[in-house]
PDB file of C-alpha atoms and ligand atoms in Angstrom:
ATOM      1  CA  MET A   1     -22.693   1.070   7.411  1.00  0.00           C
ATOM      2  CA  THR A   2     -18.980   1.038   7.627  1.00  0.00           C
ATOM      3  CA  ALA A   3     -16.880  -1.451   5.643  1.00  0.00           C
ATOM      4  CA  GLU A   4     -15.710  -4.411   7.280  1.00  0.00           C
ATOM      5  CA  ILE A   5     -11.816  -4.800   6.392  1.00  0.00           C
ATOM      6  CA  HIS A   6      -9.555  -7.716   6.999  1.00  0.00           C
ATOM      7  CA  ALA A   7      -6.015  -7.944   6.523  1.00  0.00           C
ATOM      8  CA  PHE A   8      -4.026 -11.153   6.514  1.00  0.00           C
ATOM      9  CA  ARG A   9      -0.836 -12.497   5.558  1.00  0.00           C
ATOM     10  CA  CYS A  10      -0.105 -13.994   2.072  1.00  0.00           C
ATOM     11  CA  LEU A  11       3.165 -15.723   0.554  1.00  0.00           C
ATOM     12  CA  ASP A  12       6.362 -14.647   2.812  1.00  0.00           C
ATOM     13  CA  ASP A  13       5.520 -10.929   3.517  1.00  0.00           C
ATOM     14  CA  ASN A  14       2.582  -9.692   1.079  1.00  0.00           C
ATOM     15  CA  ILE A  15      -0.618  -8.787   2.854  1.00  0.00           C
ATOM     16  CA  GLY A  16      -3.959  -9.392   1.300  1.00  0.00           C
ATOM     17  CA  VAL A  17      -7.045  -7.269   2.355  1.00  0.00           C
ATOM     18  CA  LEU A  18     -10.616  -8.125   1.960  1.00  0.00           C
ATOM     19  CA  VAL A  19     -13.294  -5.168   2.158  1.00  0.00           C
ATOM     20  CA  ARG A  20     -16.903  -6.027   2.554  1.00  0.00           C
ATOM     21  CA  ASP A  21     -19.928  -3.889   2.069  1.00  0.00           C
ATOM     22  CA  PRO A  22     -22.241  -5.226   5.096  1.00  0.00           C
ATOM     23  CA  ALA A  23     -25.147  -3.555   3.377  1.00  0.00           C
ATOM     24  CA  THR A  24     -24.965  -5.645  -0.118  1.00  0.00           C
ATOM     25  CA  GLY A  25     -22.345  -8.544   0.881  1.00  0.00           C
ATOM     26  CA  ALA A  26     -20.309  -7.146  -1.994  1.00  0.00           C
ATOM     27  CA  CYS A  27     -16.636  -8.119  -1.037  1.00  0.00           C
ATOM     28  CA  ALA A  28     -13.210  -7.158  -2.709  1.00  0.00           C
ATOM     29  CA  ALA A  29      -9.815  -8.503  -2.380  1.00  0.00           C
ATOM     30  CA  ILE A  30      -7.305  -5.738  -2.894  1.00  0.00           C
ATOM     31  CA  ASP A  31      -4.865  -7.709  -5.142  1.00  0.00           C
ATOM     32  CA  ALA A  32      -4.448 -11.586  -5.169  1.00  0.00           C
ATOM     33  CA  PRO A  33      -0.995 -12.363  -4.145  1.00  0.00           C
ATOM     34  CA  GLU A  34      -1.899 -16.182  -3.462  1.00  0.00           C
ATOM     35  CA  GLU A  35      -5.211 -18.002  -4.228  1.00  0.00           C
ATOM     36  CA  ALA A  36      -4.956 -20.146  -1.146  1.00  0.00           C
ATOM     37  CA  ALA A  37      -4.460 -17.608   1.356  1.00  0.00           C
ATOM     38  CA  VAL A  38      -7.290 -15.469   0.022  1.00  0.00           C
ATOM     39  CA  ALA A  39      -9.769 -18.133   0.077  1.00  0.00           C
ATOM     40  CA  ALA A  40      -8.899 -19.438   3.581  1.00  0.00           C
ATOM     41  CA  ALA A  41      -9.497 -15.634   4.502  1.00  0.00           C
ATOM     42  CA  LEU A  42     -12.802 -15.760   2.847  1.00  0.00           C
ATOM     43  CA  ASP A  43     -13.704 -18.916   4.659  1.00  0.00           C
ATOM     44  CA  GLU A  44     -12.722 -17.745   8.174  1.00  0.00           C
ATOM     45  CA  LYS A  45     -14.853 -14.610   7.647  1.00  0.00           C
ATOM     46  CA  GLY A  46     -17.868 -16.233   5.788  1.00  0.00           C
ATOM     47  CA  TRP A  47     -17.630 -13.804   3.383  1.00  0.00           C
ATOM     48  CA  ARG A  48     -18.328 -14.399  -0.567  1.00  0.00           C
ATOM     49  CA  LEU A  49     -15.703 -12.673  -3.236  1.00  0.00           C
ATOM     50  CA  THR A  50     -17.277 -10.314  -5.777  1.00  0.00           C
ATOM     51  CA  GLU A  51     -14.572  -8.101  -6.953  1.00  0.00           C
ATOM     52  CA  ILE A  52     -10.645  -8.053  -7.213  1.00  0.00           C
ATOM     53  CA  LEU A  53      -9.174  -4.749  -7.080  1.00  0.00           C
ATOM     54  CA  VAL A  54      -5.592  -4.804  -8.644  1.00  0.00           C
ATOM     55  CA  THR A  55      -2.982  -2.090  -7.550  1.00  0.00           C
ATOM     56  CA  HIS A  56      -0.167  -3.096 -10.067  1.00  0.00           C
ATOM     57  CA  ARG A  57       0.737  -6.082 -12.210  1.00  0.00           C
ATOM     58  CA  HIS A  58       3.599  -7.425 -10.400  1.00  0.00           C
ATOM     59  CA  ALA A  59       3.303 -11.306 -10.068  1.00  0.00           C
ATOM     60  CA  ASP A  60       2.910 -11.086  -6.158  1.00  0.00           C
ATOM     61  CA  HIS A  61      -0.134  -9.072  -6.699  1.00  0.00           C
ATOM     62  CA  VAL A  62      -1.886 -10.770  -9.378  1.00  0.00           C
ATOM     63  CA  GLN A  63      -1.071 -14.485  -9.384  1.00  0.00           C
ATOM     64  CA  GLY A  64      -3.997 -15.515  -7.460  1.00  0.00           C
ATOM     65  CA  ILE A  65      -6.395 -14.039  -9.894  1.00  0.00           C
ATOM     66  CA  GLU A  66      -7.190 -16.735 -12.209  1.00  0.00           C
ATOM     67  CA  GLY A  67      -7.602 -19.308  -9.520  1.00  0.00           C
ATOM     68  CA  LEU A  68     -10.119 -17.196  -7.561  1.00  0.00           C
ATOM     69  CA  LYS A  69     -12.142 -16.375 -10.472  1.00  0.00           C
ATOM     70  CA  ARG A  70     -12.439 -20.370 -11.283  1.00  0.00           C
ATOM     71  CA  ARG A  71     -13.068 -21.058  -7.545  1.00  0.00           C
ATOM     72  CA  TYR A  72     -15.915 -18.647  -7.046  1.00  0.00           C
ATOM     73  CA  GLY A  73     -17.231 -17.703 -10.333  1.00  0.00           C
ATOM     74  CA  GLY A  74     -18.648 -14.067 -10.928  1.00  0.00           C
ATOM     75  CA  VAL A  75     -15.718 -12.338  -9.686  1.00  0.00           C
ATOM     76  CA  ARG A  76     -14.913  -8.836 -11.598  1.00  0.00           C
ATOM     77  CA  VAL A  77     -11.326  -7.948 -11.864  1.00  0.00           C
ATOM     78  CA  THR A  78     -10.392  -4.344 -11.847  1.00  0.00           C
ATOM     79  CA  ALA A  79      -6.837  -3.324 -13.179  1.00  0.00           C
ATOM     80  CA  PRO A  80      -4.548  -0.399 -13.874  1.00  0.00           C
ATOM     81  CA  ASP A  81      -5.318   0.971 -17.309  1.00  0.00           C
ATOM     82  CA  LYS A  82      -1.852   1.308 -17.748  1.00  0.00           C
ATOM     83  CA  ALA A  83      -0.985  -2.471 -17.473  1.00  0.00           C
ATOM     84  CA  ARG A  84      -3.687  -3.091 -20.043  1.00  0.00           C
ATOM     85  CA  ASN A  85      -3.385  -6.808 -21.335  1.00  0.00           C
ATOM     86  CA  GLU A  86      -0.729  -7.321 -18.379  1.00  0.00           C
ATOM     87  CA  VAL A  87      -2.999  -8.553 -15.708  1.00  0.00           C
ATOM     88  CA  PRO A  88      -4.424 -12.163 -16.227  1.00  0.00           C
ATOM     89  CA  GLY A  89      -8.118 -12.252 -15.882  1.00  0.00           C
ATOM     90  CA  ALA A  90      -8.765  -8.574 -15.899  1.00  0.00           C
ATOM     91  CA  ASP A  91     -12.458  -7.256 -16.657  1.00  0.00           C
ATOM     92  CA  ARG A  92     -11.785  -3.659 -16.808  1.00  0.00           C
ATOM     93  CA  TYR A  93      -9.176  -0.948 -16.491  1.00  0.00           C
ATOM     94  CA  VAL A  94      -9.228   2.096 -14.449  1.00  0.00           C
ATOM     95  CA  GLY A  95      -6.789   5.128 -14.056  1.00  0.00           C
ATOM     96  CA  GLU A  96      -6.803   8.641 -12.163  1.00  0.00           C
ATOM     97  CA  GLY A  97     -10.068   9.808 -11.369  1.00  0.00           C
ATOM     98  CA  ASP A  98     -12.141   6.936 -12.012  1.00  0.00           C
ATOM     99  CA  ARG A  99     -14.667   5.671  -9.350  1.00  0.00           C
ATOM    100  CA  VAL A 100     -14.973   1.925  -8.067  1.00  0.00           C
ATOM    101  CA  THR A 101     -17.561   0.586  -6.253  1.00  0.00           C
ATOM    102  CA  VAL A 102     -17.769  -2.395  -3.884  1.00  0.00           C
ATOM    103  CA  GLY A 103     -21.649  -2.630  -3.298  1.00  0.00           C
ATOM    104  CA  SER A 104     -22.477   0.528  -1.800  1.00  0.00           C
ATOM    105  CA  LEU A 105     -18.837   1.738  -0.795  1.00  0.00           C
ATOM    106  CA  GLU A 106     -16.895   3.969  -3.524  1.00  0.00           C
ATOM    107  CA  ALA A 107     -13.117   4.473  -4.001  1.00  0.00           C
ATOM    108  CA  GLU A 108     -11.418   6.896  -6.182  1.00  0.00           C
ATOM    109  CA  VAL A 109      -8.678   5.654  -8.152  1.00  0.00           C
ATOM    110  CA  TRP A 110      -5.295   7.448  -8.159  1.00  0.00           C
ATOM    111  CA  ASP A 111      -2.348   7.010 -10.451  1.00  0.00           C
ATOM    112  CA  THR A 112       0.541   6.497  -8.188  1.00  0.00           C
ATOM    113  CA  PRO A 113       3.602   5.903 -10.386  1.00  0.00           C
ATOM    114  CA  GLY A 114       6.847   5.348  -8.867  1.00  0.00           C
ATOM    115  CA  HIS A 115       7.170   1.540  -7.880  1.00  0.00           C
ATOM    116  CA  CYS A 116       6.023   0.688 -11.332  1.00  0.00           C
ATOM    117  CA  ARG A 117       4.635   2.666 -14.240  1.00  0.00           C
ATOM    118  CA  ASP A 118       1.027   1.389 -13.921  1.00  0.00           C
ATOM    119  CA  HIS A 119       0.765   1.679 -10.064  1.00  0.00           C
ATOM    120  CA  ILE A 120      -2.748   2.792  -8.695  1.00  0.00           C
ATOM    121  CA  ALA A 121      -4.175   3.180  -5.388  1.00  0.00           C
ATOM    122  CA  TYR A 122      -7.813   2.927  -4.028  1.00  0.00           C
ATOM    123  CA  TRP A 123      -9.093   5.836  -1.768  1.00  0.00           C
ATOM    124  CA  PHE A 124     -12.056   4.894  -0.012  1.00  0.00           C
ATOM    125  CA  ALA A 125     -12.910   8.273   1.182  1.00  0.00           C
ATOM    126  CA  GLY A 126     -16.190   7.364   3.241  1.00  0.00           C
ATOM    127  CA  GLU A 127     -14.227   4.688   4.922  1.00  0.00           C
ATOM    128  CA  ARG A 128     -11.146   6.741   5.368  1.00  0.00           C
ATOM    129  CA  ALA A 129      -9.352   3.788   4.081  1.00  0.00           C
ATOM    130  CA  LEU A 130      -6.406   3.918   1.483  1.00  0.00           C
ATOM    131  CA  PHE A 131      -5.199   0.585  -0.302  1.00  0.00           C
ATOM    132  CA  ALA A 132      -1.818   1.878  -1.355  1.00  0.00           C
ATOM    133  CA  GLY A 133      -0.200  -1.341  -2.681  1.00  0.00           C
ATOM    134  CA  ASP A 134       3.513  -1.026  -2.966  1.00  0.00           C
ATOM    135  CA  THR A 135       3.680   2.532  -2.866  1.00  0.00           C
ATOM    136  CA  ILE A 136       3.732   3.305   0.890  1.00  0.00           C
ATOM    137  CA  PHE A 137       4.711   0.793   3.685  1.00  0.00           C
ATOM    138  CA  THR A 138       4.227   1.280   7.341  1.00  0.00           C
ATOM    139  CA  LEU A 139       7.438   2.894   7.917  1.00  0.00           C
ATOM    140  CA  GLY A 140       8.655   2.749   4.430  1.00  0.00           C
ATOM    141  CA  CYS A 141       8.122   2.908   0.871  1.00  0.00           C
ATOM    142  CA  GLY A 142       8.245   0.660  -2.242  1.00  0.00           C
ATOM    143  CA  ARG A 143      11.440   0.213  -4.465  1.00  0.00           C
ATOM    144  CA  VAL A 144      11.474   3.116  -7.431  1.00  0.00           C
ATOM    145  CA  MET A 145      11.589   0.713 -10.355  1.00  0.00           C
ATOM    146  CA  GLU A 146      10.030   2.140 -13.399  1.00  0.00           C
ATOM    147  CA  SER A 147       9.361   5.571 -12.659  1.00  0.00           C
ATOM    148  CA  THR A 148      11.148   8.701 -11.450  1.00  0.00           C
ATOM    149  CA  TYR A 149      11.977   9.502  -8.062  1.00  0.00           C
ATOM    150  CA  ALA A 150      10.007  12.793  -8.661  1.00  0.00           C
ATOM    151  CA  GLN A 151       6.894  10.837  -9.573  1.00  0.00           C
ATOM    152  CA  MET A 152       7.210   8.478  -6.563  1.00  0.00           C
ATOM    153  CA  TRP A 153       7.770  11.465  -4.068  1.00  0.00           C
ATOM    154  CA  SER A 154       4.681  13.064  -5.498  1.00  0.00           C
ATOM    155  CA  SER A 155       2.598  10.116  -5.225  1.00  0.00           C
ATOM    156  CA  LEU A 156       3.774   9.995  -1.614  1.00  0.00           C
ATOM    157  CA  GLU A 157       3.101  13.672  -0.969  1.00  0.00           C
ATOM    158  CA  ARG A 158      -0.453  12.940  -2.354  1.00  0.00           C
ATOM    159  CA  PHE A 159      -0.982  10.549   0.006  1.00  0.00           C
ATOM    160  CA  ALA A 160       0.419  12.865   2.980  1.00  0.00           C
ATOM    161  CA  ARG A 161      -2.459  15.429   2.198  1.00  0.00           C
ATOM    162  CA  LEU A 162      -5.031  12.486   3.177  1.00  0.00           C
ATOM    163  CA  PRO A 163      -6.758  13.046   6.631  1.00  0.00           C
ATOM    164  CA  ASP A 164      -4.556  12.188   9.736  1.00  0.00           C
ATOM    165  CA  ASP A 165      -6.952   9.393  10.432  1.00  0.00           C
ATOM    166  CA  ALA A 166      -6.898   7.521   7.054  1.00  0.00           C
ATOM    167  CA  ARG A 167      -6.162   4.270   7.562  1.00  0.00           C
ATOM    168  CA  VAL A 168      -3.101   3.056   5.122  1.00  0.00           C
ATOM    169  CA  TYR A 169      -3.226  -0.688   4.143  1.00  0.00           C
ATOM    170  CA  SER A 170      -0.213  -1.540   2.109  1.00  0.00           C
ATOM    171  CA  GLY A 171       0.952  -4.536  -0.069  1.00  0.00           C
ATOM    172  CA  HIS A 172       3.761  -6.081   2.208  1.00  0.00           C
ATOM    173  CA  ASP A 173       4.706  -6.186   5.800  1.00  0.00           C
ATOM    174  CA  TYR A 174       8.304  -5.055   5.935  1.00  0.00           C
ATOM    175  CA  THR A 175       7.977  -3.117   9.283  1.00  0.00           C
ATOM    176  CA  ILE A 176      10.629  -4.435  11.270  1.00  0.00           C
ATOM    177  CA  ALA A 177      13.512  -3.697   8.533  1.00  0.00           C
ATOM    178  CA  ASN A 178      11.554  -0.416   7.837  1.00  0.00           C
ATOM    179  CA  ALA A 179      11.570   0.290  11.466  1.00  0.00           C
ATOM    180  CA  ARG A 180      15.576  -0.623  11.602  1.00  0.00           C
ATOM    181  CA  PHE A 181      16.441   1.985   8.678  1.00  0.00           C
ATOM    182  CA  ALA A 182      13.995   4.930   9.794  1.00  0.00           C
ATOM    183  CA  LEU A 183      15.923   4.618  13.179  1.00  0.00           C
ATOM    184  CA  ALA A 184      19.282   5.065  11.332  1.00  0.00           C
ATOM    185  CA  VAL A 185      17.795   8.303   9.694  1.00  0.00           C
ATOM    186  CA  GLU A 186      16.330   9.474  12.813  1.00  0.00           C
ATOM    187  CA  PRO A 187      17.869   8.070  15.895  1.00  0.00           C
ATOM    188  CA  ASP A 188      16.253  10.675  18.128  1.00  0.00           C
ATOM    189  CA  ASN A 189      12.746  10.668  16.861  1.00  0.00           C
ATOM    190  CA  ALA A 190      10.850   9.704  20.005  1.00  0.00           C
ATOM    191  CA  ALA A 191       7.457   8.470  18.005  1.00  0.00           C
ATOM    192  CA  LEU A 192       9.458   6.316  15.945  1.00  0.00           C
ATOM    193  CA  LYS A 193      11.282   4.870  18.644  1.00  0.00           C
ATOM    194  CA  ALA A 194       7.989   4.108  20.308  1.00  0.00           C
ATOM    195  CA  ARG A 195       6.636   2.869  16.729  1.00  0.00           C
ATOM    196  CA  ALA A 196       9.558   0.679  16.364  1.00  0.00           C
ATOM    197  CA  ALA A 197       8.949  -1.156  19.850  1.00  0.00           C
ATOM    198  CA  GLU A 198       5.344  -1.488  19.153  1.00  0.00           C
ATOM    199  CA  ALA A 199       6.301  -3.146  15.824  1.00  0.00           C
ATOM    200  CA  ASP A 200       8.455  -5.558  17.745  1.00  0.00           C
ATOM    201  CA  ALA A 201       5.793  -6.285  20.217  1.00  0.00           C
ATOM    202  CA  ALA A 202       3.232  -7.027  17.404  1.00  0.00           C
ATOM    203  CA  LYS A 203       5.881  -9.132  15.597  1.00  0.00           C
ATOM    204  CA  ALA A 204       6.231 -11.465  18.903  1.00  0.00           C
ATOM    205  CA  GLN A 205       2.442 -11.672  19.078  1.00  0.00           C
ATOM    206  CA  GLY A 206       2.189 -12.811  15.393  1.00  0.00           C
ATOM    207  CA  ARG A 207       0.515  -9.509  14.520  1.00  0.00           C
ATOM    208  CA  PHE A 208       1.744  -6.678  12.108  1.00  0.00           C
ATOM    209  CA  LEU A 209       1.248  -3.183  12.057  1.00  0.00           C
ATOM    210  CA  ILE A 210      -1.063  -2.681   9.015  1.00  0.00           C
ATOM    211  CA  PRO A 211      -3.218  -0.673   8.651  1.00  0.00           C
ATOM    212  CA  SER A 212      -1.248   2.261   9.660  1.00  0.00           C
ATOM    213  CA  THR A 213      -2.603   5.809   9.986  1.00  0.00           C
ATOM    214  CA  MET A 214      -1.546   8.851   8.075  1.00  0.00           C
ATOM    215  CA  ALA A 215      -0.758  10.666  11.004  1.00  0.00           C
ATOM    216  CA  ALA A 216       1.488   7.902  12.194  1.00  0.00           C
ATOM    217  CA  GLU A 217       3.266   7.514   9.006  1.00  0.00           C
ATOM    218  CA  LYS A 218       3.922  11.307   8.715  1.00  0.00           C
ATOM    219  CA  ALA A 219       5.241  11.058  12.224  1.00  0.00           C
ATOM    220  CA  THR A 220       7.469   8.347  11.896  1.00  0.00           C
ATOM    221  CA  ASN A 221       8.267   7.311   8.162  1.00  0.00           C
ATOM    222  CA  PRO A 222      11.224   8.842   6.795  1.00  0.00           C
ATOM    223  CA  PHE A 223       9.993   8.820   3.137  1.00  0.00           C
ATOM    224  CA  LEU A 224       7.198  11.204   4.063  1.00  0.00           C
ATOM    225  CA  ARG A 225       9.742  13.234   6.097  1.00  0.00           C
ATOM    226  CA  ALA A 226      12.123  14.855   3.571  1.00  0.00           C
ATOM    227  CA  ARG A 227      11.273  18.117   4.647  1.00  0.00           C
ATOM    228  CA  GLU A 228      12.430  17.477   8.272  1.00  0.00           C
ATOM    229  CA  SER A 229      15.726  19.033   9.373  1.00  0.00           C
ATOM    230  CA  ALA A 230      16.719  15.876  10.967  1.00  0.00           C
ATOM    231  CA  VAL A 231      16.128  13.750   7.836  1.00  0.00           C
ATOM    232  CA  VAL A 232      17.780  16.434   5.557  1.00  0.00           C
ATOM    233  CA  ARG A 233      20.970  16.508   8.041  1.00  0.00           C
ATOM    234  CA  ALA A 234      20.945  12.488   7.918  1.00  0.00           C
ATOM    235  CA  VAL A 235      21.638  12.368   4.256  1.00  0.00           C
ATOM    236  CA  LYS A 236      23.578  15.696   4.352  1.00  0.00           C
ATOM    237  CA  LEU A 237      21.381  17.541   1.859  1.00  0.00           C
ATOM    238  CA  GLU A 238      21.044  20.876   3.500  1.00  0.00           C
ATOM    239  CA  GLY A 239      19.176  23.237   1.140  1.00  0.00           C
ATOM    240  CA  ALA A 240      18.358  20.623  -1.420  1.00  0.00           C
ATOM    241  CA  GLU A 241      14.752  20.106  -2.518  1.00  0.00           C
ATOM    242  CA  PRO A 242      12.689  17.501  -0.644  1.00  0.00           C
ATOM    243  CA  VAL A 243      12.728  15.264  -3.985  1.00  0.00           C
ATOM    244  CA  ALA A 244      16.384  15.275  -3.711  1.00  0.00           C
ATOM    245  CA  VAL A 245      16.244  14.196  -0.176  1.00  0.00           C
ATOM    246  CA  PHE A 246      13.801  11.514  -0.932  1.00  0.00           C
ATOM    247  CA  GLN A 247      15.725   9.960  -3.623  1.00  0.00           C
ATOM    248  CA  ALA A 248      19.021  10.037  -1.314  1.00  0.00           C
ATOM    249  CA  LEU A 249      17.007   8.184   1.433  1.00  0.00           C
ATOM    250  CA  ARG A 250      15.603   5.776  -1.125  1.00  0.00           C
ATOM    251  CA  GLU A 251      19.115   5.092  -2.584  1.00  0.00           C
ATOM    252  CA  TRP A 252      20.292   4.654   1.061  1.00  0.00           C
ATOM    253  CA  LYS A 253      17.631   2.156   1.970  1.00  0.00           C
ATOM    254  CA  ASN A 254      18.483   0.036  -1.180  1.00  0.00           C
ATOM    255  CA  ARG A 255      21.981  -0.517  -0.051  1.00  0.00           C
ATOM    256  CA  PHE A 256      20.846  -0.538   3.652  1.00  0.00           C
TER     257      PHE A 256
HETATM  258 ZN1   ZN B   1       5.340  -4.727  -6.536  1.00  0.00          ZN
END
């Protein structure tokens, strides 16, 4: 049986996600940006929270944990090993290569440093679903704050090797701003123009483009396209390594 997945808005621009195993009723929240929004999503679906899977220790991803634990009881919180003692209410810590289950659903844990040193992602191969936190966004990527650009680039490159139909759930909806930047990098990318129009239409209807797919990201997300000649030309780095192109893009976006 395939997982039931529900993505919803929290705070201003965070995205909360619930992943439920219909076989057992087990249900995980990916991060806990806001107790009330997660609880409202659970009520709306009629699901019972059993797990919280934390992608990284930033406050806007963990501040709802303790309230949710108090509210529901028996919720197990899985957090990054590299954020030991920094995630409130954590019950166990995981890192690269560990496996996490939500009922009969199984995820592989990937260390994905870049946005911060402790960042991890959860790849549910059987569901073709990636919970990527603040490493990749629809049409964008997280700020590189505590790790090197090379680490962030290799985290993104690893995502890019996932199957084209992998569904990508990210921790924020910055899609409209990301589309504006992506178009500044690649004004002639037809797939990107179509996607930007789709993002505008979704916004007008109160929707957002999450999940994305890896195929769509590879075709339109500039941060996965540092090998494309149009992108290399946009940052005037002909002949440079992709990681240098990636860094120039990210620094440009910071100023954009
Ligand atoms: Zn963050």
